[in-house]
CSV table of C-alpha atoms in Angstrom, one decimal:
chain,number,residue,atom,x,y,z
A,1,UNK,CA,-0.2,-0.1,0.1
A,2,UNK,CA,1.3,3.4,-0.7
A,3,UNK,CA,2.8,5.6,1.9
A,4,UNK,CA,0.2,8.4,3.2
A,5,UNK,CA,2.0,11.7,3.6
A,6,UNK,CA,-1.4,13.5,4.5
A,7,UNK,CA,-2.1,11.7,7.8
A,8,UNK,CA,1.3,11.0,9.1
A,9,UNK,CA,0.0,8.2,11.8
A,10,UNK,CA,2.8,6.6,14.1
A,11,UNK,CA,2.2,2.9,13.7
A,12,UNK,CA,3.7,2.8,17.4
A,13,UNK,CA,0.7,4.5,18.9
A,14,UNK,CA,-1.4,1.2,18.7
A,15,UNK,CA,1.4,0.0,21.6
A,16,UNK,CA,1.1,2.9,23.4
A,17,UNK,CA,0.1,2.4,27.3
A,18,UNK,CA,-3.0,4.2,28.3
A,19,UNK,CA,-2.5,6.7,31.3
A,20,UNK,CA,-4.0,6.0,34.6
A,21,UNK,CA,-6.9,8.4,33.9
A,22,UNK,CA,-7.7,7.0,30.7
A,23,UNK,CA,-10.1,4.0,31.7
A,24,UNK,CA,-10.8,1.1,29.6
A,25,UNK,CA,-13.1,3.4,27.6
A,26,UNK,CA,-10.2,5.3,25.9
A,27,UNK,CA,-8.8,1.6,25.2
A,28,UNK,CA,-12.1,0.7,23.3
A,29,UNK,CA,-12.2,4.1,21.5
A,30,UNK,CA,-8.4,3.9,20.3
A,31,UNK,CA,-8.9,0.4,19.2
A,32,UNK,CA,-12.3,0.9,17.4
A,33,UNK,CA,-12.1,4.6,15.9
A,34,UNK,CA,-8.7,5.4,15.6
A,35,UNK,CA,-8.3,2.0,13.6
A,36,UNK,CA,-11.0,2.9,11.1
A,37,UNK,CA,-9.7,6.3,10.6
A,38,UNK,CA,-6.3,4.4,9.9
A,39,UNK,CA,-7.7,2.3,7.6
A,40,UNK,CA,-9.9,4.9,5.6
A,41,UNK,CA,-6.5,7.2,5.2
A,42,UNK,CA,-4.9,4.1,3.9
A,43,UNK,CA,-7.6,3.5,1.3
A,44,UNK,CA,-8.0,7.3,0.5
A,45,UNK,CA,-4.0,7.7,0.2
A,46,UNK,CA,-4.5,4.7,-2.2
A,47,UNK,CA,-6.9,6.7,-4.5
A,48,UNK,CA,-5.2,9.9,-4.3
A,49,UNK,CA,-2.3,8.3,-5.9
A,50,UNK,CA,-4.6,7.1,-8.4
A,51,UNK,CA,-6.3,10.4,-8.8
A,52,UNK,CA,-2.7,12.1,-9.0
A,53,UNK,CA,-1.9,9.5,-12.1
A,54,UNK,CA,-4.9,10.8,-13.8
A,55,UNK,CA,-3.7,14.3,-13.1
A,56,UNK,CA,-0.4,13.4,-14.6
A,57,UNK,CA,-1.6,12.1,-17.5
A,58,UNK,CA,-3.9,14.9,-18.2
A,59,UNK,CA,-0.9,17.2,-17.7
A,60,UNK,CA,1.0,15.1,-19.9
A,61,UNK,CA,-1.9,15.7,-22.5
A,62,UNK,CA,-2.1,19.3,-22.2
A,63,UNK,CA,1.5,19.4,-22.6
A,64,UNK,CA,1.1,17.6,-25.9
A,65,UNK,CA,-1.4,20.0,-27.0
A,66,UNK,CA,0.6,23.0,-26.2
A,67,UNK,CA,3.2,21.7,-28.1
A,68,UNK,CA,1.1,20.8,-31.1
A,69,UNK,CA,-0.3,24.5,-30.6
A,70,UNK,CA,3.5,25.9,-30.4
A,71,UNK,CA,3.8,23.7,-33.7
A,72,UNK,CA,0.8,25.5,-35.5
A,73,UNK,CA,2.0,29.3,-34.4
A,74,UNK,CA,5.5,28.2,-35.9
A,75,UNK,CA,3.6,27.0,-39.0
A,76,UNK,CA,1.5,30.3,-39.3
A,77,UNK,CA,4.6,32.8,-40.0
A,78,UNK,CA,5.5,30.1,-42.3
A,79,UNK,CA,2.5,30.5,-44.2
A,80,UNK,CA,2.4,34.0,-44.0
A,81,UNK,CA,5.8,34.2,-45.6
A,82,UNK,CA,4.6,32.0,-48.3
A,83,UNK,CA,2.1,34.3,-49.1
A,84,UNK,CA,4.3,37.6,-48.8
A,85,UNK,CA,6.8,35.5,-51.2
A,86,UNK,CA,4.1,34.9,-53.6
A,87,UNK,CA,2.9,38.5,-53.9
A,88,UNK,CA,6.6,39.5,-54.7
A,89,UNK,CA,6.7,36.8,-57.2
A,90,UNK,CA,3.6,38.2,-59.1
A,91,UNK,CA,4.4,41.8,-58.8
A,92,UNK,CA,7.7,40.8,-60.1
A,93,UNK,CA,5.9,38.8,-62.9
A,94,UNK,CA,3.4,41.7,-63.9
A,95,UNK,CA,6.4,44.1,-63.5
A,96,UNK,CA,8.5,42.1,-66.2
A,97,UNK,CA,5.4,42.1,-68.2
A,98,UNK,CA,4.8,45.5,-68.1
A,99,UNK,CA,8.4,45.9,-69.2
A,100,UNK,CA,7.9,43.6,-72.4
A,101,UNK,CA,4.7,45.4,-73.1
A,102,UNK,CA,6.6,48.7,-73.1
A,103,UNK,CA,9.2,47.4,-75.1
A,104,UNK,CA,7.1,46.1,-77.6
A,105,UNK,CA,5.0,49.6,-77.9
A,106,UNK,CA,8.1,51.3,-78.3
A,107,UNK,CA,9.2,48.9,-81.1
A,108,UNK,CA,6.0,49.9,-82.8
A,109,UNK,CA,6.5,53.5,-82.7
A,110,UNK,CA,9.9,52.9,-83.9
A,111,UNK,CA,8.9,51.1,-86.9
A,112,UNK,CA,6.3,53.9,-87.6
A,113,UNK,CA,8.8,56.6,-87.6
A,114,UNK,CA,11.2,54.8,-89.9
A,115,UNK,CA,12.8,57.1,-92.6
A,116,UNK,CA,12.4,56.1,-96.5
A,117,UNK,CA,13.9,53.0,-96.6
A,118,UNK,CA,13.2,49.5,-98.9
A,119,UNK,CA,11.2,48.1,-96.6
A,120,UNK,CA,10.0,51.2,-94.5
A,121,UNK,CA,6.5,50.8,-96.1
A,122,UNK,CA,5.9,47.4,-95.2
A,123,UNK,CA,7.2,48.2,-91.8
A,124,UNK,CA,4.7,51.1,-91.2
A,125,UNK,CA,1.8,49.3,-92.6
A,126,UNK,CA,2.7,46.5,-90.0
A,127,UNK,CA,3.1,48.9,-87.0
A,128,UNK,CA,-0.2,50.6,-87.9
A,129,UNK,CA,-2.1,47.3,-88.0
A,130,UNK,CA,-0.4,46.6,-84.7
A,131,UNK,CA,-1.2,50.0,-83.0
A,132,UNK,CA,-4.9,49.0,-84.2
A,133,UNK,CA,-5.1,45.9,-82.2
A,134,UNK,CA,-2.9,47.0,-79.2
A,135,UNK,CA,-5.2,50.3,-78.7
A,136,UNK,CA,-8.7,48.6,-79.6
A,137,UNK,CA,-9.1,47.2,-76.0
A,138,UNK,CA,-6.3,48.3,-73.9
A,139,UNK,CA,-6.7,51.7,-72.2
A,140,UNK,CA,-3.1,51.8,-70.8
A,141,UNK,CA,-1.6,51.2,-74.3
A,142,UNK,CA,-3.8,54.1,-76.1
A,143,UNK,CA,-2.1,56.3,-73.8
A,144,UNK,CA,1.4,55.0,-73.7
A,145,UNK,CA,1.2,55.2,-77.7
A,146,UNK,CA,0.1,58.7,-77.6
A,147,UNK,CA,3.1,59.6,-75.6
A,148,UNK,CA,5.6,57.8,-77.8
A,149,UNK,CA,4.8,59.6,-80.4
A,150,UNK,CA,2.2,57.4,-82.6
A,151,UNK,CA,-0.3,60.0,-83.7
A,152,UNK,CA,1.9,62.1,-86.1
A,153,UNK,CA,3.1,59.0,-88.4
A,154,UNK,CA,-0.5,57.7,-88.5
A,155,UNK,CA,-1.8,60.9,-89.8
A,156,UNK,CA,1.2,61.3,-92.0
A,157,UNK,CA,0.4,57.9,-93.8
A,158,UNK,CA,-2.8,59.5,-94.8
A,159,UNK,CA,-1.3,62.4,-96.7
A,160,UNK,CA,0.6,60.3,-98.6
A,161,UNK,CA,-1.0,59.4,-101.7
A,162,UNK,CA,1.6,56.4,-102.4
A,163,UNK,CA,0.5,54.4,-99.5
A,164,UNK,CA,-1.8,51.5,-100.3
A,165,UNK,CA,-5.4,50.9,-99.7
A,166,UNK,CA,-4.2,48.7,-96.5
A,167,UNK,CA,-1.8,51.0,-95.3
A,168,UNK,CA,-4.4,53.7,-95.6
A,169,UNK,CA,-7.2,51.4,-93.7
A,170,UNK,CA,-5.1,50.3,-91.1
A,171,UNK,CA,-3.7,53.8,-90.1
A,172,UNK,CA,-7.3,55.1,-90.1
A,173,UNK,CA,-8.8,52.7,-87.8
A,174,UNK,CA,-5.7,52.8,-86.0
A,175,UNK,CA,-6.1,56.5,-84.9
A,176,UNK,CA,-10.2,55.8,-84.2
A,177,UNK,CA,-9.1,53.0,-81.8
A,178,UNK,CA,-6.4,55.7,-80.2
A,179,UNK,CA,-9.1,58.3,-79.6
A,180,UNK,CA,-11.6,55.9,-78.2
A,181,UNK,CA,-12.2,57.0,-74.8
A,182,UNK,CA,-9.7,59.6,-74.8
A,183,UNK,CA,-10.2,62.9,-75.2
A,184,UNK,CA,-6.5,64.1,-75.2
A,185,UNK,CA,-5.8,61.9,-77.8
A,186,UNK,CA,-8.9,63.0,-79.8
A,187,UNK,CA,-7.8,66.4,-79.6
A,188,UNK,CA,-4.1,65.4,-80.6
A,189,UNK,CA,-5.2,63.6,-84.0
A,190,UNK,CA,-7.5,66.8,-84.9
A,191,UNK,CA,-4.7,69.1,-84.4
A,192,UNK,CA,-2.1,67.0,-86.1
A,193,UNK,CA,-4.6,68.2,-89.4
A,194,UNK,CA,-6.3,64.7,-89.8
A,195,UNK,CA,-9.6,66.2,-90.8
A,196,UNK,CA,-8.6,67.9,-94.0
A,197,UNK,CA,-6.2,65.0,-94.9
A,198,UNK,CA,-9.3,62.5,-94.7
A,199,UNK,CA,-11.3,65.0,-96.8
A,200,UNK,CA,-8.8,65.7,-99.1
A,201,UNK,CA,-8.1,61.6,-99.3
A,202,UNK,CA,-11.9,61.2,-100.2
A,203,UNK,CA,-11.4,64.0,-102.8
A,204,UNK,CA,-8.7,62.3,-104.6
A,205,UNK,CA,-10.5,59.3,-104.9
A,206,UNK,CA,-12.5,58.9,-107.7
A,207,UNK,CA,-14.7,57.1,-107.4
A,208,UNK,CA,-14.6,57.1,-103.5
A,209,UNK,CA,-13.5,53.7,-102.1
A,210,UNK,CA,-16.1,52.5,-100.3
A,211,UNK,CA,-13.9,51.0,-97.2
A,212,UNK,CA,-12.0,53.9,-97.0
A,213,UNK,CA,-15.2,56.2,-97.1
A,214,UNK,CA,-16.7,54.1,-93.9
A,215,UNK,CA,-13.4,54.3,-91.8
A,216,UNK,CA,-13.0,57.9,-92.5
A,217,UNK,CA,-16.9,58.3,-91.1
A,218,UNK,CA,-16.1,56.2,-87.8
A,219,UNK,CA,-13.3,58.5,-87.4
A,220,UNK,CA,-15.3,61.8,-87.8
A,221,UNK,CA,-18.0,60.1,-85.6
A,222,UNK,CA,-15.3,59.6,-82.6
A,223,UNK,CA,-13.8,63.0,-83.3
A,224,UNK,CA,-17.0,64.9,-83.2
A,225,UNK,CA,-18.0,63.7,-79.4
A,226,UNK,CA,-15.3,66.1,-78.1
A,227,UNK,CA,-16.6,69.5,-77.8
A,228,UNK,CA,-13.7,71.5,-78.8
A,229,UNK,CA,-13.5,69.6,-82.1
A,230,UNK,CA,-17.1,70.4,-83.1
A,231,UNK,CA,-16.3,74.0,-84.3
A,232,UNK,CA,-13.4,72.6,-86.4
A,233,UNK,CA,-14.9,69.8,-88.1
A,234,UNK,CA,-18.2,71.4,-88.7
A,235,UNK,CA,-16.1,74.2,-90.7
A,236,UNK,CA,-14.2,72.0,-92.3
A,237,UNK,CA,-16.8,70.9,-95.1
A,238,UNK,CA,-16.6,67.2,-93.3
A,239,UNK,CA,-21.0,67.8,-93.2
A,240,UNK,CA,-21.3,67.6,-96.8
A,241,UNK,CA,-19.4,64.6,-97.1
A,242,UNK,CA,-21.3,62.8,-94.2
A,243,UNK,CA,-24.6,64.2,-95.5
A,244,UNK,CA,-23.5,62.4,-99.0
A,245,UNK,CA,-22.6,59.2,-97.2
A,246,UNK,CA,-26.2,59.3,-95.6
A,247,UNK,CA,-28.1,60.1,-98.6
A,248,UNK,CA,-26.4,57.3,-101.0
A,249,UNK,CA,-25.8,54.6,-98.3
A,250,UNK,CA,-28.2,52.5,-100.1
A,251,UNK,CA,-25.6,52.7,-103.1
A,252,UNK,CA,-22.4,52.8,-101.6
A,253,UNK,CA,-22.4,52.6,-98.1
A,254,UNK,CA,-23.4,50.2,-95.5
A,255,UNK,CA,-26.1,50.2,-92.7
A,256,UNK,CA,-23.1,50.8,-90.0
A,257,UNK,CA,-22.1,53.6,-92.0
A,258,UNK,CA,-25.2,55.3,-92.2
A,259,UNK,CA,-25.5,54.7,-88.4
A,260,UNK,CA,-22.3,56.5,-87.6
A,261,UNK,CA,-22.9,59.5,-90.3
A,262,UNK,CA,-26.3,60.0,-88.3
A,263,UNK,CA,-24.8,60.0,-85.3
A,264,UNK,CA,-21.6,62.2,-86.2
A,265,UNK,CA,-24.1,64.9,-87.7
A,266,UNK,CA,-25.8,64.6,-84.4
A,267,UNK,CA,-22.6,65.5,-82.5
A,268,UNK,CA,-21.6,68.5,-85.1
A,269,UNK,CA,-25.4,69.8,-84.7
A,270,UNK,CA,-25.2,70.3,-80.7
A,271,UNK,CA,-22.7,73.0,-81.8
A,272,UNK,CA,-25.5,75.8,-82.7
A,273,UNK,CA,-22.8,77.5,-85.2
A,274,UNK,CA,-22.7,74.2,-87.3
A,275,UNK,CA,-26.3,74.4,-88.1
A,276,UNK,CA,-26.0,77.2,-90.9
A,277,UNK,CA,-23.3,74.7,-92.3
A,278,UNK,CA,-26.0,71.8,-91.8
A,279,UNK,CA,-28.7,73.9,-94.1
A,280,UNK,CA,-26.3,74.6,-96.8
A,281,UNK,CA,-27.3,71.1,-97.8
A,282,UNK,CA,-30.7,69.6,-98.2
A,283,UNK,CA,-30.2,67.5,-95.2
A,284,UNK,CA,-33.4,68.6,-93.2
A,285,UNK,CA,-36.0,67.7,-96.1
A,286,UNK,CA,-34.1,64.4,-96.6
A,287,UNK,CA,-34.6,63.5,-92.8
A,288,UNK,CA,-38.2,64.5,-92.6
A,289,UNK,CA,-38.9,62.2,-95.4
A,290,UNK,CA,-36.8,59.6,-94.3
A,291,UNK,CA,-38.8,59.9,-90.5
A,292,UNK,CA,-40.8,56.8,-91.5
A,293,UNK,CA,-37.6,54.3,-91.2
A,294,UNK,CA,-38.5,53.3,-87.7
A,295,UNK,CA,-34.6,52.3,-87.2
A,296,UNK,CA,-33.4,55.3,-87.7
A,297,UNK,CA,-36.5,58.0,-86.7
A,298,UNK,CA,-35.0,58.2,-82.7
A,299,UNK,CA,-31.7,59.7,-84.1
A,300,UNK,CA,-33.3,62.0,-87.0
A,301,UNK,CA,-35.7,63.8,-84.8
A,302,UNK,CA,-32.5,63.9,-82.3
A,303,UNK,CA,-30.8,66.1,-85.2
A,304,UNK,CA,-34.0,68.0,-85.8
A,305,UNK,CA,-34.4,68.9,-82.2
A,306,UNK,CA,-30.5,70.7,-82.3
A,307,UNK,CA,-31.5,72.2,-85.8
A,308,UNK,CA,-35.0,73.9,-84.4
A,309,UNK,CA,-33.1,75.5,-81.4
A,310,UNK,CA,-32.1,78.1,-83.8
A,311,UNK,CA,-34.4,80.5,-86.0
A,312,UNK,CA,-32.9,79.4,-89.2
A,313,UNK,CA,-33.3,75.8,-88.4
A,314,UNK,CA,-37.3,76.7,-87.5
A,315,UNK,CA,-37.5,78.4,-90.8
A,316,UNK,CA,-35.9,75.6,-92.9
A,317,UNK,CA,-38.3,72.9,-91.0
A,318,UNK,CA,-41.3,75.5,-91.7
A,319,UNK,CA,-40.7,75.8,-95.7
A,320,UNK,CA,-40.3,71.6,-95.7
A,321,UNK,CA,-43.4,70.6,-97.8
A,322,UNK,CA,-45.6,68.1,-95.5
A,323,UNK,CA,-43.0,68.8,-92.6
A,324,UNK,CA,-46.0,69.1,-90.2
A,325,UNK,CA,-48.4,66.2,-91.1
A,326,UNK,CA,-45.3,64.3,-91.1
A,327,UNK,CA,-44.1,65.4,-87.6
A,328,UNK,CA,-47.9,64.7,-86.2
A,329,UNK,CA,-48.0,61.3,-88.0
A,330,UNK,CA,-44.9,60.8,-85.7
A,331,UNK,CA,-47.1,61.3,-82.9
A,332,UNK,CA,-50.0,58.7,-83.8
A,333,UNK,CA,-47.9,55.8,-85.3
A,334,UNK,CA,-44.6,55.3,-83.3
A,335,UNK,CA,-44.9,54.1,-80.0
A,336,UNK,CA,-41.4,55.1,-78.7
A,337,UNK,CA,-41.7,57.0,-75.7
A,338,UNK,CA,-38.3,59.3,-77.1
A,339,UNK,CA,-39.7,59.6,-80.7
A,340,UNK,CA,-42.8,60.9,-79.0
A,341,UNK,CA,-41.1,63.4,-77.0
A,342,UNK,CA,-38.6,64.5,-79.1
A,343,UNK,CA,-41.3,65.2,-82.1
A,344,UNK,CA,-43.9,67.3,-79.6
A,345,UNK,CA,-40.9,69.2,-78.8
A,346,UNK,CA,-39.9,70.2,-82.1
A,347,UNK,CA,-43.7,71.1,-82.4
A,348,UNK,CA,-43.6,72.9,-79.4
A,349,UNK,CA,-41.0,75.0,-80.2
A,350,UNK,CA,-42.6,75.9,-83.8
A,351,UNK,CA,-45.5,76.6,-82.3
A,352,UNK,CA,-44.0,78.8,-79.5
A,353,UNK,CA,-42.1,81.0,-82.3
A,354,UNK,CA,-44.1,80.8,-85.4
A,355,UNK,CA,-48.0,82.3,-85.6
A,356,UNK,CA,-48.4,80.8,-89.4
A,357,UNK,CA,-46.5,77.5,-88.0
A,358,UNK,CA,-49.6,77.1,-85.7
A,359,UNK,CA,-52.0,77.3,-88.3
A,360,UNK,CA,-50.2,74.8,-90.4
A,361,UNK,CA,-50.4,72.5,-87.2
A,362,UNK,CA,-54.1,72.8,-86.9
A,363,UNK,CA,-54.4,72.0,-90.8
A,364,UNK,CA,-52.6,69.0,-90.1
A,365,UNK,CA,-54.7,67.8,-87.1
A,366,UNK,CA,-52.2,68.1,-84.6
A,367,UNK,CA,-55.2,68.6,-81.5
A,368,UNK,CA,-56.3,65.0,-81.3
A,369,UNK,CA,-52.7,63.7,-81.1
A,370,UNK,CA,-51.9,66.5,-78.7
A,371,UNK,CA,-55.1,65.5,-76.4
A,372,UNK,CA,-54.0,61.7,-76.4
A,373,UNK,CA,-50.4,62.5,-75.7
A,374,UNK,CA,-51.8,64.8,-72.7
A,375,UNK,CA,-53.7,61.4,-71.4
A,376,UNK,CA,-51.4,58.6,-72.5
A,377,UNK,CA,-47.9,60.1,-72.9
A,378,UNK,CA,-45.0,60.3,-70.6
A,379,UNK,CA,-44.9,62.9,-67.9
A,380,UNK,CA,-42.3,64.9,-70.4
A,381,UNK,CA,-44.8,64.1,-73.4
A,382,UNK,CA,-47.8,65.3,-71.4
A,383,UNK,CA,-46.6,68.7,-70.4
A,384,UNK,CA,-44.9,69.4,-73.7
A,385,UNK,CA,-48.4,68.8,-75.3
A,386,UNK,CA,-50.0,70.9,-72.9
A,387,UNK,CA,-47.9,73.9,-74.0
A,388,UNK,CA,-48.5,73.2,-77.9
A,389,UNK,CA,-52.2,73.1,-76.6
A,390,UNK,CA,-51.8,76.7,-74.9
A,391,UNK,CA,-50.1,78.2,-78.1
A,392,UNK,CA,-53.1,76.9,-80.3
A,393,UNK,CA,-55.5,78.5,-77.9
A,394,UNK,CA,-53.7,81.8,-78.8
A,395,UNK,CA,-54.9,81.2,-82.5
A,396,UNK,CA,-58.3,80.7,-81.4
A,397,UNK,CA,-58.5,84.2,-79.6
A,398,UNK,CA,-57.0,86.4,-82.7
A,399,UNK,CA,-59.6,84.8,-85.3
A,400,UNK,CA,-63.0,85.5,-85.5
A,401,UNK,CA,-65.6,83.5,-84.4
A,402,UNK,CA,-67.1,82.8,-87.5
A,403,UNK,CA,-64.0,81.1,-89.2
A,404,UNK,CA,-64.6,78.3,-91.1
A,405,UNK,CA,-61.8,76.0,-89.0
A,406,UNK,CA,-64.5,75.8,-86.2
A,407,UNK,CA,-67.4,75.2,-88.3
A,408,UNK,CA,-69.4,78.2,-87.0
A,409,UNK,CA,-70.5,79.8,-90.3
A,410,UNK,CA,-72.3,82.8,-88.6
A,411,UNK,CA,-72.9,85.2,-85.9
A,412,UNK,CA,-76.1,83.9,-85.3
A,413,UNK,CA,-75.0,80.8,-84.2
A,414,UNK,CA,-73.1,82.0,-81.7
A,415,UNK,CA,-75.9,83.7,-80.4
A,416,UNK,CA,-77.6,80.6,-80.0
A,417,UNK,CA,-74.6,79.0,-78.3
A,418,UNK,CA,-73.5,81.6,-76.2
A,419,UNK,CA,-75.8,80.7,-73.7
A,420,UNK,CA,-74.4,77.2,-73.0
A,421,UNK,CA,-70.9,78.2,-73.5
A,422,UNK,CA,-71.2,80.8,-70.8
A,423,UNK,CA,-71.7,78.1,-68.1
A,424,UNK,CA,-68.6,76.1,-69.3
A,425,UNK,CA,-65.4,77.0,-67.9
A,426,UNK,CA,-62.4,78.3,-70.2
A,427,UNK,CA,-61.0,74.6,-70.2
A,428,UNK,CA,-63.8,72.7,-71.4
A,429,UNK,CA,-64.7,75.3,-74.0
A,430,UNK,CA,-61.1,75.0,-75.9
A,431,UNK,CA,-61.2,71.4,-75.1
A,432,UNK,CA,-64.4,71.4,-77.1
A,433,UNK,CA,-63.3,73.5,-80.2
A,434,UNK,CA,-60.0,71.4,-80.3
A,435,UNK,CA,-61.9,68.1,-80.5
A,436,UNK,CA,-64.5,69.5,-83.2
A,437,UNK,CA,-61.4,70.9,-85.1
A,438,UNK,CA,-59.5,67.6,-84.8
A,439,UNK,CA,-62.8,66.0,-86.1
A,440,UNK,CA,-63.2,67.8,-89.2
A,441,UNK,CA,-59.5,68.0,-90.1
A,442,UNK,CA,-59.1,64.3,-89.7
A,443,UNK,CA,-62.3,63.9,-91.7
A,444,UNK,CA,-61.0,66.2,-94.6
A,445,UNK,CA,-58.0,64.4,-94.8
A,446,UNK,CA,-59.8,60.8,-94.8
A,447,UNK,CA,-62.1,62.2,-97.4
A,448,UNK,CA,-58.9,63.5,-99.5
A,449,UNK,CA,-57.5,59.7,-99.3
A,450,UNK,CA,-60.4,58.1,-100.2
A,451,UNK,CA,-61.4,60.4,-103.0
A,452,UNK,CA,-64.5,60.8,-101.8
A,453,UNK,CA,-67.2,63.1,-102.8
A,454,UNK,CA,-67.1,66.8,-101.5
A,455,UNK,CA,-70.7,66.7,-100.4
A,456,UNK,CA,-69.7,64.1,-97.8
A,457,UNK,CA,-67.4,66.5,-96.0
A,458,UNK,CA,-70.3,68.9,-95.6
A,459,UNK,CA,-72.2,66.2,-94.3
A,460,UNK,CA,-69.7,65.1,-91.4
A,461,UNK,CA,-69.2,68.3,-90.7
A,462,UNK,CA,-72.8,68.9,-89.7
A,463,UNK,CA,-72.8,65.6,-88.0
A,464,UNK,CA,-69.5,66.6,-85.7
A,465,UNK,CA,-71.3,69.9,-84.8
A,466,UNK,CA,-74.1,67.7,-83.1
A,467,UNK,CA,-72.0,65.6,-81.1
A,468,UNK,CA,-72.1,66.7,-77.3
A,469,UNK,CA,-68.9,66.8,-75.4
């Protein structure tokens, strides 16, 4: 049995002789309770030994765990250092890649700037093709190539009559890609004289090369997006070229060239000084007569909204035959919200500035279209339509009541209706007159298109008068 250190009982006490004062009761007590205590202590001492052994085992486990934790803590710095090393490696790879790309760009620009040699022409064509590809989707490459001096040699290639078609197309599209999303490059390209060189290239090629013409149109589109380039391009004669491309797209140009020409003309029309150059061409009649084409109607209306903002533009639109019926038809058949908003904007400015234009609008049957817009149009279209209606009401105040446009042939009829009209609000009277006028105008147009007898028109007028509102 293990030795107990907690209760150090001397075994000789069992043989101690009791004193005289101690009776047999003490001896009995010693022999009973003391013996039991000794046995209990011995047993508990053994149990304590087992308990301590278990504690030691647990301590050993804790020690092993702490050792494992220490090893993990040693591993974490190792992982962190691995990540840092990996980041350094990746940074080094990226830096090396950038250096290699820079060397490529330097080599390309050097080939573009090559002097007249036997192989210089081929190098320039290859270099221009590389610039086109490198600048197509890489923003940094566009900046770097321009800083290295790629723009002047590309522009000079356009002015060289000895260049082949492939060289011209490569240089034109290289310049186009260099200007994508980069206003600094756009300004630098125009400053290098590319506008006049492109126009000269078009004039010198008879007949014009379709591929080269489309590349030049695309360049005009990109360069005209910058405000500082608009007056330079507009006064250069480029508008005439763009209008010719737009009008002859079915014969010599693709649908993409037509779209690019329209967008370029829109960009140029934003600058009001260019409207005078636009009016020197026959673009306005062509645009109005092309409004039936749904693919380009919104772009055409966008150009007209810029033209109508100047007095000369409003005059040019008003002089076009059937201009107002065409614009009113846009309100009727075109479900595009943008087209409706733009068309009613043009009509609003025309009605606000010109008294004679209001009469032409009324004759075109605009009232019913405006009333429909005020009910089901977009908020912006509703607001603009209401303003046009207000302008048309001014025409009613300036005319005599016996005017045939309202279907009232004498002052006696006015007296018969005066009592009823006085009980109506001004708004209801205005709407009633507009509805009657719209019905009559639409009926006249229907009769005219159907080639019905003139008596049918008179009967329809009496029928429209009898309608209650």
